[in-house]
Coordinates of C-alpha atoms in Angstrom, one line a residue:
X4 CA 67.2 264.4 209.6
X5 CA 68.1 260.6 208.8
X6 CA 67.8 259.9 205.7
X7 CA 64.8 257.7 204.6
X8 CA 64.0 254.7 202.2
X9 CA 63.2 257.8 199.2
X10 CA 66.0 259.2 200.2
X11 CA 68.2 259.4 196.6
X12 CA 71.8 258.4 198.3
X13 CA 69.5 255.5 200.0
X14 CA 67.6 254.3 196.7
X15 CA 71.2 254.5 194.6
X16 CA 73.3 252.3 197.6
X17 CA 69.5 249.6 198.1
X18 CA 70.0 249.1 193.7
X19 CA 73.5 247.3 194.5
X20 CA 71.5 244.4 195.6
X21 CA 71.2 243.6 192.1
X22 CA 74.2 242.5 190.5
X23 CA 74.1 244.5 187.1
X24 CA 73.6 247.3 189.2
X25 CA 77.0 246.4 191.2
X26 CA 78.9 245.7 187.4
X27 CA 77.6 248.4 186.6
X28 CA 79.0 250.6 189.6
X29 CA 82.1 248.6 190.4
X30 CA 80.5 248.9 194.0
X31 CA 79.2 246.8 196.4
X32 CA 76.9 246.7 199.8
X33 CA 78.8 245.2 203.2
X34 CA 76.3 244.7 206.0
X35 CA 77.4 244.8 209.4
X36 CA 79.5 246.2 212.2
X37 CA 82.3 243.3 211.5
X38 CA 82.4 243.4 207.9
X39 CA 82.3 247.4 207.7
X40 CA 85.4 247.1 210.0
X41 CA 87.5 245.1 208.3
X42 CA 86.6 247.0 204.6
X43 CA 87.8 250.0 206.9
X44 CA 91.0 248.4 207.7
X45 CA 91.7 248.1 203.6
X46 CA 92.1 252.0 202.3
X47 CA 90.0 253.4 200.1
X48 CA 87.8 250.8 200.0
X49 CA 84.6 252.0 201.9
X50 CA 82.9 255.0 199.9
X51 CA 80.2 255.8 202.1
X52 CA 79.0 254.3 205.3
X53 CA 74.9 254.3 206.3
X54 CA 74.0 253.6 210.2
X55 CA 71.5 254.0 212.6
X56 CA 71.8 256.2 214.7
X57 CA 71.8 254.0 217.4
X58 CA 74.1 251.7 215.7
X59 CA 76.6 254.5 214.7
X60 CA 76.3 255.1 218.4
X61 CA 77.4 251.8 219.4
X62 CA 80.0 251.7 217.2
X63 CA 81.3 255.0 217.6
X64 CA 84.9 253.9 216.7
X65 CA 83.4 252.7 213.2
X66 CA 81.6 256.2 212.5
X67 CA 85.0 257.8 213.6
X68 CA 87.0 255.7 211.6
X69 CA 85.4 256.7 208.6
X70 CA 85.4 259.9 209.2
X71 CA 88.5 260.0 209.4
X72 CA 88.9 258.2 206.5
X73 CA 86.6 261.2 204.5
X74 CA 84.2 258.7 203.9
X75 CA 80.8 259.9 204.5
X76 CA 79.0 259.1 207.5
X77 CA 74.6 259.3 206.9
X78 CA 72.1 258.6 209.6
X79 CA 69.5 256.7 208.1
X80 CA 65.9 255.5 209.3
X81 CA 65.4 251.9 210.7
X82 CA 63.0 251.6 207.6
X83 CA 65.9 252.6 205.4
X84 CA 68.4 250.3 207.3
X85 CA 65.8 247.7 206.4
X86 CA 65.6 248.3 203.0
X87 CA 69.5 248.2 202.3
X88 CA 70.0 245.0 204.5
X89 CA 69.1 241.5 203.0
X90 CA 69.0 240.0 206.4
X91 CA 66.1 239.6 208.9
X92 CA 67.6 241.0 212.3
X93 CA 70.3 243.8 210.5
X94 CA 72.9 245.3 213.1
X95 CA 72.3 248.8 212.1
X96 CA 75.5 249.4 209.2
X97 CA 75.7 249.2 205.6
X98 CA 78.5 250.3 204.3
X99 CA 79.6 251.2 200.4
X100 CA 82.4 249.6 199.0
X101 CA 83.9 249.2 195.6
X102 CA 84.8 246.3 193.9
X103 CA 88.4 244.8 195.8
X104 CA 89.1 242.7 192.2
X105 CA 92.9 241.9 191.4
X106 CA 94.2 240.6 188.1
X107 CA 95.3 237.5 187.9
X108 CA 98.8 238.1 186.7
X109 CA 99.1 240.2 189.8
X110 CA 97.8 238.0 192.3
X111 CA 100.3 235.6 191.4
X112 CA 103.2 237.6 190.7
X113 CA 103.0 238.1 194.2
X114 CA 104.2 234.2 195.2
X115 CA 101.3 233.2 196.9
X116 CA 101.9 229.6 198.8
X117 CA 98.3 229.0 198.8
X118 CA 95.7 230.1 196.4
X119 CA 91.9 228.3 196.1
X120 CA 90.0 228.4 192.8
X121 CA 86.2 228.5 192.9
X122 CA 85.7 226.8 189.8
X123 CA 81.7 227.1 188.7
X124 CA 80.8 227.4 192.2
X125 CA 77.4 229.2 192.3
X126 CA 76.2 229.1 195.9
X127 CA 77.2 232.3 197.3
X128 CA 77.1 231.0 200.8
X129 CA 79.3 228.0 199.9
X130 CA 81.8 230.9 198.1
X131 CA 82.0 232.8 201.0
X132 CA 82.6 229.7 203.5
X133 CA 85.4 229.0 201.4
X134 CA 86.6 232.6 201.0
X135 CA 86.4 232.3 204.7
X136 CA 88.4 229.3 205.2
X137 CA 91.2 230.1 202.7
X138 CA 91.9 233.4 204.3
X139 CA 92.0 231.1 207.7
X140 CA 94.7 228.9 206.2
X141 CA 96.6 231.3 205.0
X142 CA 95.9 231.5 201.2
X143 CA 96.6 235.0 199.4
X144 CA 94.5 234.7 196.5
X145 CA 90.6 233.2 195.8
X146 CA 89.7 232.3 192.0
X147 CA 86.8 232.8 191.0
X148 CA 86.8 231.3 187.5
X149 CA 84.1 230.6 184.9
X150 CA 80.8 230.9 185.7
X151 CA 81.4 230.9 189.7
X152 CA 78.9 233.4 191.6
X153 CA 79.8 237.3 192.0
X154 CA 81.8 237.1 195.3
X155 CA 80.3 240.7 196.0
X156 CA 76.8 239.0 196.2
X157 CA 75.2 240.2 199.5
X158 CA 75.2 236.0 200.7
X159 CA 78.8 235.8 199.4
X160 CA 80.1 239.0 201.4
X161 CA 78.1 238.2 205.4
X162 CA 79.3 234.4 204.4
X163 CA 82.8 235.4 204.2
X164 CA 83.0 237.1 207.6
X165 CA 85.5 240.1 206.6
X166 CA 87.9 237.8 205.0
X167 CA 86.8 239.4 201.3
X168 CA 88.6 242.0 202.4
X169 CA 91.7 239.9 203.2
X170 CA 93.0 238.1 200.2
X171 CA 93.1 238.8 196.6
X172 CA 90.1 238.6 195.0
X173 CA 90.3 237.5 191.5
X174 CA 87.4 236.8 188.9
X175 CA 88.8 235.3 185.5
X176 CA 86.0 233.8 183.1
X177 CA 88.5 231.0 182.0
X178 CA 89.3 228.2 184.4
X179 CA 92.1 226.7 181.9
X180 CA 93.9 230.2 181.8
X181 CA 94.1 230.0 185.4
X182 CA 95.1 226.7 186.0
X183 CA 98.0 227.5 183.3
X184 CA 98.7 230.8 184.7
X185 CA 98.9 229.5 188.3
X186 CA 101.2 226.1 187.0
X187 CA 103.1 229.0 185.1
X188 CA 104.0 230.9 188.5
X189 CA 105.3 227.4 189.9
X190 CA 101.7 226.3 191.6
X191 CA 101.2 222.9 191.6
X192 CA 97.4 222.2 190.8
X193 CA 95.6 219.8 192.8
X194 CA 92.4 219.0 191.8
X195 CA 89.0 218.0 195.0
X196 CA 87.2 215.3 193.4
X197 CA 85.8 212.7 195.5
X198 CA 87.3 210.4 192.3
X199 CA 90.9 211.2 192.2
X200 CA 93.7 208.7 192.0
X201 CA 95.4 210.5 195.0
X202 CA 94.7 209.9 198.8
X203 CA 95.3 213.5 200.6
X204 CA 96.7 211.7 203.7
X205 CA 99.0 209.8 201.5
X206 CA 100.1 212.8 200.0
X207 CA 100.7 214.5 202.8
X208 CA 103.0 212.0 204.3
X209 CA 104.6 212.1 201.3
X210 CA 105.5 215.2 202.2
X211 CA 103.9 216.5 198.4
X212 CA 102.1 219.3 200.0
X213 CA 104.8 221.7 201.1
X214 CA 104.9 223.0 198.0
X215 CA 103.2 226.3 196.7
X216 CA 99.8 224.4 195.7
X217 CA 96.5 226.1 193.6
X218 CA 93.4 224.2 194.8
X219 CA 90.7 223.8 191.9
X220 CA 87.2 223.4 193.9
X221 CA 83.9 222.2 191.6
X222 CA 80.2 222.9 193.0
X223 CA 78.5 221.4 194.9
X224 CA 76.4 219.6 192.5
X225 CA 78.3 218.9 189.4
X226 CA 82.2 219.4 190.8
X227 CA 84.4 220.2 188.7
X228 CA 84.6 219.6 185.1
X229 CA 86.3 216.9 183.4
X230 CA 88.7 219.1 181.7
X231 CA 89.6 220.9 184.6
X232 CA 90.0 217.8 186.4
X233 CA 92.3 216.4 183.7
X234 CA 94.2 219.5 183.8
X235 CA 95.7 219.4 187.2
X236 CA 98.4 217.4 188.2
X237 CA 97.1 215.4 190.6
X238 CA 93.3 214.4 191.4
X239 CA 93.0 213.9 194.7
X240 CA 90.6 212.8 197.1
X241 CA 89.7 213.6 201.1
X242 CA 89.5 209.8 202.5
X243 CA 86.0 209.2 204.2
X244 CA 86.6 206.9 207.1
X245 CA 83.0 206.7 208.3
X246 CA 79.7 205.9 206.4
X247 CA 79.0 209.3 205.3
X248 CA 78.8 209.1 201.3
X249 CA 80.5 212.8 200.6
X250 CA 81.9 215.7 202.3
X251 CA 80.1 219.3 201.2
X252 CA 82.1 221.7 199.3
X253 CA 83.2 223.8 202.4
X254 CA 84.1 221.0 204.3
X255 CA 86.3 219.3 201.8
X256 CA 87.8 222.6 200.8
X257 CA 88.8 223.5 204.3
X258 CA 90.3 219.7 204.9
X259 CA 92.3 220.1 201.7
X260 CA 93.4 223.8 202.7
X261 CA 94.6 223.1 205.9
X262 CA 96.1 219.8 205.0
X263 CA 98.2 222.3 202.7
X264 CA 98.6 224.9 205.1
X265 CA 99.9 222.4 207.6
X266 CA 102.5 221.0 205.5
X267 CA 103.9 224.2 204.0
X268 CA 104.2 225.7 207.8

């Protein structure tokens, strides 16, 4: 029989909406037929998958996939879908994942070109447009440094659209360690502020943006901080040509990105 919303497996998976419950676990909920596909397409990544069983139906190459993969595959109850879903019209999957994070020695050791650093951000569905966008542009690695927002929030994860399981994912309480670890690999650190000194479009004629850059990304409401800001090596603004007083955080971060990805290609 499906299982139901009492159903123990069902209770233990519905308690990593909580994020203490996810530290605690090192695991995580992906929702959906296109996130559960890509965290397939990473080994060892999905530990169990929950569907429908029309859903499972539907997506018979997902349930197959994963079985193949000897990762459990467990009818469940529409009620049960419900209760491990956080969204109002769920697709039928859920799957279990566990926690994708990579140092951040490793992540750079690798030479990444592009990296983005979520510095403070603590909108989950901002993170996860950004995630989104970096992966888009090419960047190997996502910072999330200080007190940024779990990127394994339910919000972060559907925001991302697959592309969590893409790119390293790094979480290091200390923005200055990462900016210094990240100059250290032979990143130059360029710093979104709508303040900066630095016009992107000039800096990209300039040619300045070819090289292997870290981008340092504030919140939404407070940006980043002033130490951070006076930490990179450039401050540098997107120009507004209109009337519009700002751009949001995902919009700036995907002109800056692809400004970056543009230049280095």
């Amino acid at each position: 029989m499906p299982f139901t919303p009492r159903t123990p497996r069902v209770v233990a998976a519905r308690r990593l909406q909580r994020r203490r419950d996810r530290e605690a676990t090192g695991r995580f909920l992906a929702e959906g037929p296109q996130a559960v596909r890509e965290a397939l397409a990473r080994p060892r990544t999905v530990l169990e998958l929950f569907g429908t069983p029309t859903a499972l139906d539907r997506h018979a190459d997902l349930a197959a996939a994963a079985a193949g993969a000897d990762v459990p595959v467990s009818e469940v109850t529409d009620e049960a879908l419900a209760a491990l879903a956080e969204t109002v019209a769920p697709q039928g999957l859920v799957a279990v994942c566990q926690h994708l994070d990579v140092p951040l020695a490793a992540a750079l050791s690798r030479g990444p070109q592009l990296v983005a650093v979520l510095a403070g951000i603590r909108d989950p569905g901002n993170a996860g447009t950004v995630l989104r966008t970096a992966d888009a542009a090419g960047a190997a690695a996502v910072v999330f440094a200080g007190e940024a927002v779990d990127p394994y929030n339910g919000k972060c994860v559907r925001s991302s659209a697959g592309s969590l399981f893409h790119v390293d994912v790094v979480r290091e309480r200390d923005p200055a360690a990462v900016v210094a670890a990240a100059r250290a690999a032979g990143l130059v650190v360029l710093a979104a502020t709508g303040y900066g000194e630095a016009d992107l479009d000039d800096l990209a004629d300039a040619g300045r943006l070819a090289a292997p850059t870290a981008w340092l990304f504030g919140s939404e409401a407070h940006g980043l901080p002033d130490e951070l800001i006076a930490a990179a090596d450039a401050r540098v603004r997107v120009p507004l040509h209109g009337r519009a007083e700002s751009l949001n955080l995902a919009a700036a971060a995907a002109v800056c990105l692809y400004a970056s990805a543009r230049a280095q290609r």
